PDB file of C-alpha atoms in Angstrom:
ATOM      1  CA  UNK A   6     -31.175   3.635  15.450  1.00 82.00           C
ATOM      2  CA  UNK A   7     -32.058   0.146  14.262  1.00 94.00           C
ATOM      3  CA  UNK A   8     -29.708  -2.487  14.344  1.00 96.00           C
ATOM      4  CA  UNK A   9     -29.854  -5.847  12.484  1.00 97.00           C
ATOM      5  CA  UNK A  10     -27.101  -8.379  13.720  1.00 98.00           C
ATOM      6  CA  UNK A  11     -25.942 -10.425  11.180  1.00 98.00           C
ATOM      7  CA  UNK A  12     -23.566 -12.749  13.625  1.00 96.00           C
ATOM      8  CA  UNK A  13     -23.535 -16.468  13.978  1.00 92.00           C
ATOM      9  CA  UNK A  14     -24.829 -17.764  17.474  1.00 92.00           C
ATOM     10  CA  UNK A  15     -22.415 -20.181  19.324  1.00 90.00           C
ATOM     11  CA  UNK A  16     -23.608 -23.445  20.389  1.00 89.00           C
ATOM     12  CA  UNK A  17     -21.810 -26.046  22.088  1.00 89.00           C
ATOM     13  CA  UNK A  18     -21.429 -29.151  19.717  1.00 82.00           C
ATOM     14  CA  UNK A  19     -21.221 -26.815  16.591  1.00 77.00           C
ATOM     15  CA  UNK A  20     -18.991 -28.081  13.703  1.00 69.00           C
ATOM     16  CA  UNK A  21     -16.485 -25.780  11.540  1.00 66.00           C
ATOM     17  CA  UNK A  22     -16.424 -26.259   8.200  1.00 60.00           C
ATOM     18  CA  UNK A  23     -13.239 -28.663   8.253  1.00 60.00           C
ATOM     19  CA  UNK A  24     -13.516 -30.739  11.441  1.00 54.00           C
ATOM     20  CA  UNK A  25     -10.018 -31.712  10.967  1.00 58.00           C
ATOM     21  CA  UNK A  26      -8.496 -27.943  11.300  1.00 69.00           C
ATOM     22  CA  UNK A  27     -11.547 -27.094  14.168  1.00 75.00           C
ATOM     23  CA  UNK A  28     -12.750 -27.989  16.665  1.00 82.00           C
ATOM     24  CA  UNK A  29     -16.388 -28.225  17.791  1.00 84.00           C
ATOM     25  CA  UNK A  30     -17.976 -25.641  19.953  1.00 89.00           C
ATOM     26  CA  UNK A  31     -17.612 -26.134  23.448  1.00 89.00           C
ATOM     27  CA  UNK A  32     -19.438 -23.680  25.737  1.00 91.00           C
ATOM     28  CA  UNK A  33     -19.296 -24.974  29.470  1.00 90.00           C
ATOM     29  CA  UNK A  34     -19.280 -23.509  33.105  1.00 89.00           C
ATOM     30  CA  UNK A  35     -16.381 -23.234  35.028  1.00 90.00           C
ATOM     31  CA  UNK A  36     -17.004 -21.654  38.227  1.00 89.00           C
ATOM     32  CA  UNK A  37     -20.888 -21.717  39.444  1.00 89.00           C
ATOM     33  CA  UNK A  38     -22.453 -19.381  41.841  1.00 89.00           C
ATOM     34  CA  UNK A  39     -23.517 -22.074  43.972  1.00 88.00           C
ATOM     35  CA  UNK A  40     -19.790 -22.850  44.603  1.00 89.00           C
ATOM     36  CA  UNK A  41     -17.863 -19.982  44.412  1.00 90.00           C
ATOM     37  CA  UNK A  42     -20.248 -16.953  44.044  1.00 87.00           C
ATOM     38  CA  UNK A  43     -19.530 -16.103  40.651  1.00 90.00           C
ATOM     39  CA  UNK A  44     -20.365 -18.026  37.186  1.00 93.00           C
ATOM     40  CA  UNK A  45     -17.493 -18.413  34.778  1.00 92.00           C
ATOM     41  CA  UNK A  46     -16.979 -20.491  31.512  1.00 91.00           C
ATOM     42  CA  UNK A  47     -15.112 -21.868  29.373  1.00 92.00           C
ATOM     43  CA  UNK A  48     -14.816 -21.404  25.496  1.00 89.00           C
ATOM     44  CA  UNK A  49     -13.684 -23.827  22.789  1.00 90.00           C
ATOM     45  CA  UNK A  50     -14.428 -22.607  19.216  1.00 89.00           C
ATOM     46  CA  UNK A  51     -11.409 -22.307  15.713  1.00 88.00           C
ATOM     47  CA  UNK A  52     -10.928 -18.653  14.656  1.00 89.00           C
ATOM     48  CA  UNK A  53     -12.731 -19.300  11.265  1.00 90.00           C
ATOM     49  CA  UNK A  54     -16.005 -20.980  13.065  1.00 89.00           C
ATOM     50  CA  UNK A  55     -18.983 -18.895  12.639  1.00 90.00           C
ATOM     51  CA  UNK A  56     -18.922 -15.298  11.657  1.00 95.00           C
ATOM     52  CA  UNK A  57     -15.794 -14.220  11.411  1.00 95.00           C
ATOM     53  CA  UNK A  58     -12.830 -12.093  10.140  1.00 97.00           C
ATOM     54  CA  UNK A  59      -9.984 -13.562   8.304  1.00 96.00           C
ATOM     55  CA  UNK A  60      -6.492 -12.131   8.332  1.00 95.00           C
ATOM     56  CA  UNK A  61      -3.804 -11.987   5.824  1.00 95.00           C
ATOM     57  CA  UNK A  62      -1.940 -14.728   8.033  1.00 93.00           C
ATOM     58  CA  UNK A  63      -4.857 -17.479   7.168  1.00 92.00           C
ATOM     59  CA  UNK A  64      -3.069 -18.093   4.122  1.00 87.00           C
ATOM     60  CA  UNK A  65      -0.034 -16.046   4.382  1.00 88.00           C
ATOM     61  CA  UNK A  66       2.940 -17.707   6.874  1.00 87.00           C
ATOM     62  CA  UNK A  67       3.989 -14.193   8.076  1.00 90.00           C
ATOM     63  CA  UNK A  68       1.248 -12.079   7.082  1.00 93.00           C
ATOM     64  CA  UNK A  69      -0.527  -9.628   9.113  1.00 95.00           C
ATOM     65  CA  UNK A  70      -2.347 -10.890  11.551  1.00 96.00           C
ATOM     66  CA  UNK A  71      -5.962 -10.045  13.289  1.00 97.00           C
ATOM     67  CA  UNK A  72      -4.938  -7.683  15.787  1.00 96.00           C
ATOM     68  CA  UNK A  73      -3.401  -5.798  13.092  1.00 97.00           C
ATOM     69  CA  UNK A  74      -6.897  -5.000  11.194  1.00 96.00           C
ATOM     70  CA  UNK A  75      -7.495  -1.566  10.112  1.00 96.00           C
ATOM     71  CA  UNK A  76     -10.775  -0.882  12.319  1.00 97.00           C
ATOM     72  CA  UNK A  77     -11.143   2.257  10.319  1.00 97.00           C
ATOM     73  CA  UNK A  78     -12.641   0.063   7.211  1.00 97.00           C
ATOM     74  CA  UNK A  79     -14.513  -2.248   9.198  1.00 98.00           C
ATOM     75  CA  UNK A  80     -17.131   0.983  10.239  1.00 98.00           C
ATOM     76  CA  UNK A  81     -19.175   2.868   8.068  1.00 97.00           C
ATOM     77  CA  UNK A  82     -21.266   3.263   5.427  1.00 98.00           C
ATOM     78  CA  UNK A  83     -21.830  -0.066   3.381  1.00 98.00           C
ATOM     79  CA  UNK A  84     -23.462  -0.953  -0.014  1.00 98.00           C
ATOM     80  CA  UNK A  85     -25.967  -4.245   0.358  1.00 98.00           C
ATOM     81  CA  UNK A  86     -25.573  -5.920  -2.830  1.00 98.00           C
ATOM     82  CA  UNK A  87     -28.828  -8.693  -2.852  1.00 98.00           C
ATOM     83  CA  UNK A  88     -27.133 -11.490  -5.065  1.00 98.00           C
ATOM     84  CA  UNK A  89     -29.792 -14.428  -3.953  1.00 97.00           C
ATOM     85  CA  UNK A  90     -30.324 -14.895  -7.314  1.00 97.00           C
ATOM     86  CA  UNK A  91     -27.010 -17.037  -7.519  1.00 97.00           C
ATOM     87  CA  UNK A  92     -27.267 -20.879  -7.510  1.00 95.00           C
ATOM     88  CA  UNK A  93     -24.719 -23.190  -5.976  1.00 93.00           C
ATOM     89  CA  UNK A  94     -21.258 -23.246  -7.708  1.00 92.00           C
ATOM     90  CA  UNK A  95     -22.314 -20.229 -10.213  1.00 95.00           C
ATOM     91  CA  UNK A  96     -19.673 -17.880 -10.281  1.00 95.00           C
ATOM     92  CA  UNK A  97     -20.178 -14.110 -10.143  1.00 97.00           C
ATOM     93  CA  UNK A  98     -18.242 -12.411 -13.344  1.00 97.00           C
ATOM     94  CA  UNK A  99     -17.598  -9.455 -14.210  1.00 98.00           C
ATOM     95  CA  UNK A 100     -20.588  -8.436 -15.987  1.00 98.00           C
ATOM     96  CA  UNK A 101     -22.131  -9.300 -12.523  1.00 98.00           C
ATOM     97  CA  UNK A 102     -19.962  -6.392 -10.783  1.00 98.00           C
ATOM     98  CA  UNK A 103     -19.632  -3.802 -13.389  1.00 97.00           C
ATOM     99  CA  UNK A 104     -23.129  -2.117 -12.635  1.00 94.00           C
ATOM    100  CA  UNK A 105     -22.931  -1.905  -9.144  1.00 97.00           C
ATOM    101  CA  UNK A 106     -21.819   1.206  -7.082  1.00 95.00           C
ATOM    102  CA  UNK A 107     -18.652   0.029  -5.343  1.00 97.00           C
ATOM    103  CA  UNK A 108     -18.429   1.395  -2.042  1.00 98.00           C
ATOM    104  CA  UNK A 109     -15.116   0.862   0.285  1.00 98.00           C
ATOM    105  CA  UNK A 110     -17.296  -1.626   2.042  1.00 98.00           C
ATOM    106  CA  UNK A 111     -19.919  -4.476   0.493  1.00 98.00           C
ATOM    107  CA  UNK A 112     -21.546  -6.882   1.881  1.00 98.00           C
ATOM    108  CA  UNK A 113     -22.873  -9.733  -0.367  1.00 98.00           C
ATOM    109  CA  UNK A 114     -26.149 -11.417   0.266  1.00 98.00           C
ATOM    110  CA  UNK A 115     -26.284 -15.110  -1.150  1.00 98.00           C
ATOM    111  CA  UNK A 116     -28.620 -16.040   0.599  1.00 96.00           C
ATOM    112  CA  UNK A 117     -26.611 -19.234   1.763  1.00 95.00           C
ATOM    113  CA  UNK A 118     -28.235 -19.928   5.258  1.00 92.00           C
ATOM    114  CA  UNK A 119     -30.932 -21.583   3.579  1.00 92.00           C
ATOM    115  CA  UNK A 120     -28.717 -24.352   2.770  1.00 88.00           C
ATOM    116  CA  UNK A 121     -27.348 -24.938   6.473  1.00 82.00           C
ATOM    117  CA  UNK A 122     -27.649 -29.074   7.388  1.00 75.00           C
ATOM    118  CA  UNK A 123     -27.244 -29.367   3.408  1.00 80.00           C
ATOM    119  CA  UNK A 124     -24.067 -31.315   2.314  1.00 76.00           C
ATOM    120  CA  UNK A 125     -23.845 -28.369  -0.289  1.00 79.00           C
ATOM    121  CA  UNK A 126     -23.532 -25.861   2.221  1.00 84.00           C
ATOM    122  CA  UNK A 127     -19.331 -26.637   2.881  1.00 83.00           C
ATOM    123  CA  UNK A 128     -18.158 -27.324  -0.620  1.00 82.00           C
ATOM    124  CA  UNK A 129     -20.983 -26.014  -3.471  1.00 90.00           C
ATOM    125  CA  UNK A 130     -21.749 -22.005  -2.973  1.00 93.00           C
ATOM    126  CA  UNK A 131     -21.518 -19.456  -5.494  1.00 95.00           C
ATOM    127  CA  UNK A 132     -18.466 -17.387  -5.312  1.00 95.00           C
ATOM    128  CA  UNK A 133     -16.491 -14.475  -7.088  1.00 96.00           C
ATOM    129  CA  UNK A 134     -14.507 -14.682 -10.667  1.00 95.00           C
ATOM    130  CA  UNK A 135     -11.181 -13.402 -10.399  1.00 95.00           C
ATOM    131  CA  UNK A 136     -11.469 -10.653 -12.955  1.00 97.00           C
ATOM    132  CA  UNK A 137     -14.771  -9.528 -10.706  1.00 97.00           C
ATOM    133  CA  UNK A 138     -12.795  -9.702  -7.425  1.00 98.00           C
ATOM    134  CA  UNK A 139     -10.071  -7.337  -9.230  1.00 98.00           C
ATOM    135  CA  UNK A 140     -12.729  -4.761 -10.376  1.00 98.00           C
ATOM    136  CA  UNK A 141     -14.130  -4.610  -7.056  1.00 98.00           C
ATOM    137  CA  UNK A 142     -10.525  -4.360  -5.023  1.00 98.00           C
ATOM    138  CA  UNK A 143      -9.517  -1.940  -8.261  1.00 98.00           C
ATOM    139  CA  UNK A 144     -12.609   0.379  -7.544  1.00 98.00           C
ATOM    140  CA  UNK A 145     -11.771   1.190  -4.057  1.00 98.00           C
ATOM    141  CA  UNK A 146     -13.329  -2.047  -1.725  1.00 98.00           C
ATOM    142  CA  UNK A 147     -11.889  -2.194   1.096  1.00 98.00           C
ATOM    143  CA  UNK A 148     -13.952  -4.584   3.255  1.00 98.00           C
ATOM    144  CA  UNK A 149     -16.168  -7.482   1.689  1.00 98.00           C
ATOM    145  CA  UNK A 150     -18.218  -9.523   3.732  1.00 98.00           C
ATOM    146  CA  UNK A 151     -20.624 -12.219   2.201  1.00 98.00           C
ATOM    147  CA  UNK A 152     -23.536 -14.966   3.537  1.00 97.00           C
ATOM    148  CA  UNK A 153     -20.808 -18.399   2.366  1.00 95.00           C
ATOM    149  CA  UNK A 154     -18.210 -19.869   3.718  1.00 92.00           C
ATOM    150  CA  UNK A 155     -15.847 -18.457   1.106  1.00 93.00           C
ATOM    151  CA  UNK A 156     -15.722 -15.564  -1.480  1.00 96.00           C
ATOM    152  CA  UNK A 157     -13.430 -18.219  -3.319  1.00 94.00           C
ATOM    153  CA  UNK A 158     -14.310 -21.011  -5.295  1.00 88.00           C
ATOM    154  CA  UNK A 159     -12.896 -24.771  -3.087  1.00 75.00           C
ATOM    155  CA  UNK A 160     -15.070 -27.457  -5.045  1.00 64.00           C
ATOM    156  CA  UNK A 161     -11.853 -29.233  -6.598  1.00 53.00           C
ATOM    157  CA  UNK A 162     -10.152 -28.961  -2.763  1.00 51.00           C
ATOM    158  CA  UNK A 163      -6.935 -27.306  -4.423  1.00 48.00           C
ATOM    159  CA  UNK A 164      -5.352 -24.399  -2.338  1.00 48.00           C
ATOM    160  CA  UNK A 165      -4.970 -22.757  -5.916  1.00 52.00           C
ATOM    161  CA  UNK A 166      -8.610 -21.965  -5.146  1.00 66.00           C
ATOM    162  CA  UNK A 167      -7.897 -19.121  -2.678  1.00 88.00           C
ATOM    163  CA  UNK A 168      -6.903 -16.748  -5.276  1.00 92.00           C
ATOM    164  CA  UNK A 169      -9.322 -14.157  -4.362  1.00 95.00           C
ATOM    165  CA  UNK A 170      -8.526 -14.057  -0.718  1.00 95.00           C
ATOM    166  CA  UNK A 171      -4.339 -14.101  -1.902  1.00 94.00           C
ATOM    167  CA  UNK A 172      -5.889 -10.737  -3.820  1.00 96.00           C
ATOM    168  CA  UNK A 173      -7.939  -9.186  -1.518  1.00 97.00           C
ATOM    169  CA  UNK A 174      -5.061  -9.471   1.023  1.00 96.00           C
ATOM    170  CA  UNK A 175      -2.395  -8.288  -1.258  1.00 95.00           C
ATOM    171  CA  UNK A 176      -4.790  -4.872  -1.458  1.00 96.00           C
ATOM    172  CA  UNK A 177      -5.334  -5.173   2.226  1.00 95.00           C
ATOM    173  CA  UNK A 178      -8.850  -5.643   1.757  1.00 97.00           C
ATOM    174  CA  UNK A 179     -10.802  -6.995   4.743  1.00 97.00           C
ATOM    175  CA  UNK A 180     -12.578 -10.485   4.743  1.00 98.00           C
ATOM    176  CA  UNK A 181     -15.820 -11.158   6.625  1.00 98.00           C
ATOM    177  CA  UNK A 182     -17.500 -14.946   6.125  1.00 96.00           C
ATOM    178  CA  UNK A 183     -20.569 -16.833   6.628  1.00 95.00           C
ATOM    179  CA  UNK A 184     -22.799 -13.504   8.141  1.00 97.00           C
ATOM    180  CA  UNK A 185     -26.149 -14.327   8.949  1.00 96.00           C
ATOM    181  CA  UNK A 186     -29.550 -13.326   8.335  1.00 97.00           C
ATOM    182  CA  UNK A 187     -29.227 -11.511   5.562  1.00 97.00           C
ATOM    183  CA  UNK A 188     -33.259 -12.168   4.630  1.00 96.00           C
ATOM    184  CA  UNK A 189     -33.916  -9.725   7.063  1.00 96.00           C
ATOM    185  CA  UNK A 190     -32.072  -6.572   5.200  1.00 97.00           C
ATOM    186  CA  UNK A 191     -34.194  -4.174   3.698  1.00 96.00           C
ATOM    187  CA  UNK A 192     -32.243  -3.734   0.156  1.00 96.00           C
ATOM    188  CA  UNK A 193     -33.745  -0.664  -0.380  1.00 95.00           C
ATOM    189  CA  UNK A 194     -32.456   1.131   2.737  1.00 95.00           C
ATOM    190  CA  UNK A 195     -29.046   2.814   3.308  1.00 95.00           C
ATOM    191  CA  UNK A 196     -26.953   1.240   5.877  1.00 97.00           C
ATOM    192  CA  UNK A 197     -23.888   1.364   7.857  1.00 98.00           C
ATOM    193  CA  UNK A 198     -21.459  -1.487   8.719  1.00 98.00           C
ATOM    194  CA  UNK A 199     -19.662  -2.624  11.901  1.00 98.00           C
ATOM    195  CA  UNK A 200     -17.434  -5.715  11.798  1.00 98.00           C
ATOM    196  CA  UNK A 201     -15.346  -5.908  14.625  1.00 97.00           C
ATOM    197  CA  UNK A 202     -12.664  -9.050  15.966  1.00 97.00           C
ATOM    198  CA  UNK A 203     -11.879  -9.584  19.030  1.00 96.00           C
ATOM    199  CA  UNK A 204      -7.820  -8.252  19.543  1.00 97.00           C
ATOM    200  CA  UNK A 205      -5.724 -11.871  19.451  1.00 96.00           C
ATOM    201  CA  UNK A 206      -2.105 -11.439  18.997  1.00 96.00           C
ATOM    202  CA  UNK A 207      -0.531 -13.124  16.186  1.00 96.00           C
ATOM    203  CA  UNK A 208      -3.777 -15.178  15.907  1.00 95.00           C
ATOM    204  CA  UNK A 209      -4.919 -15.396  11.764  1.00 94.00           C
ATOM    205  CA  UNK A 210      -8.701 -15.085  11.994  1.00 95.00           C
ATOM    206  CA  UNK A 211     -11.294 -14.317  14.511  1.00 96.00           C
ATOM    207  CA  UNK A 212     -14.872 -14.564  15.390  1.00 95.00           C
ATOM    208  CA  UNK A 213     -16.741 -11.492  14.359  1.00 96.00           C
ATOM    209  CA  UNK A 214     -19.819  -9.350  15.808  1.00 97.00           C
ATOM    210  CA  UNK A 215     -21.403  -7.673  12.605  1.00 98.00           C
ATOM    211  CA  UNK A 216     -24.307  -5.234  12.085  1.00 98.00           C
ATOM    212  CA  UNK A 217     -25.601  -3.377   9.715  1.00 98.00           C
ATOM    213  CA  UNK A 218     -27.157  -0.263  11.321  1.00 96.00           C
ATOM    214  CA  UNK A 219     -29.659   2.712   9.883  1.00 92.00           C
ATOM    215  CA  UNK A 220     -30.982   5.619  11.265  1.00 81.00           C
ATOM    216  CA  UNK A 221     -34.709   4.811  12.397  1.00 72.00           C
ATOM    217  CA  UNK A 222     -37.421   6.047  10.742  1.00 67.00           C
TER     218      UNK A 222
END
């Protein structure tokens, strides 16, 4: 089987997207060998730094939360939909969407790495009309995970902007941000899909271990 993982690495000093609501990355040693026999450590991260899974409960006061993710949709088979074509701020439409093969779980390619360290990269990258998001959620996705920080549009700052999340958790659709090294998938190849949080009660998002996965040849 070969495996492509498309998770953020954790460094300490790392900086969320709003250093206000997160906290940086703190990865430090608690208990050394040389003093107690063992090495532990201690980790400081947000639950939307990185790769990771939102919950309903990100925007939702008593929404569902992570724990309560249906890990049935986050394995299986997955379409790869290569959309690097997409500049910053250009919205996907419709017209964008209606040729594709909708498959209960997609994973959009942006190509949005390329513009880490770039004061675009938090506030300019392309995202998802709301008439596209509905013929995706209407066609039977059940998991979407994409390459930027948000399948919504949040370049005016209002909270009006999270329409597409509000929809893809009202139809319990599963949301998977800022995956990694998407350059590397082979768009021509078949592949399966494993997103998986870690199990935090009552906590609203989570970092995320994804792969895509495909039988080797």
């Amino acid at each position: 089987m070969n495996v492509l993982d498309l998770s953020a690495r954790y460094e300490s000093g790392q900086i969320a997207g709003n250093p206000q609501r997160h906290p940086q990355v703190e990865l430090s040693l608690m208990g050394k060998v040389e003093d107690c026999g063992f090495n532990t450590s201690r980790i400081v991260l947000g639950s939307h730094t990185g790769t990771h899974m939102d919950s309903p409960r990100h925007l939702i006061k008593d929404g569902p939360s992570i724990d309560q993710t249906n890990l049935d949709v986050c394995i299986g088979d997955t379409a790869v939909i290569d959309f690097r074509r997409f500049k910053p701020l250009e919205t996907v439409e419709l017209r964008d969407v209606k040729g594709l093969k909708v498959r209960e779980r997609m994973v959009f390619a942006f190509g949005w790495e390329t513009y880490y360290g770039n004061p675009n990269y938090h506030g300019k990258w392309p995202y998802f009309s709301l008439e596209a998001a509905e013929f995706l959620v209407q066609n039977g996705m059940k998991l979407i995970a994409v390459d930027t920080v948000s399948p919504d549009c949040k370049e005016s700052g209002s909270r009006k902007d999270d329409q597409i999340h509000k929809l893809f958790f009202e139809n319990q659709v599963v949301v998977v941000e800022l995956i990694k090294n998407v350059d590397r998938i082979d768009f021509t190849k078949e592949y399966s899909l494993a997103a998986l949080p870690l199990n935090l009660q009552g906590v609203d998002g989570s970092p995320c271990r994804v792969v895509l996965f495909t039988e080797q040849e």
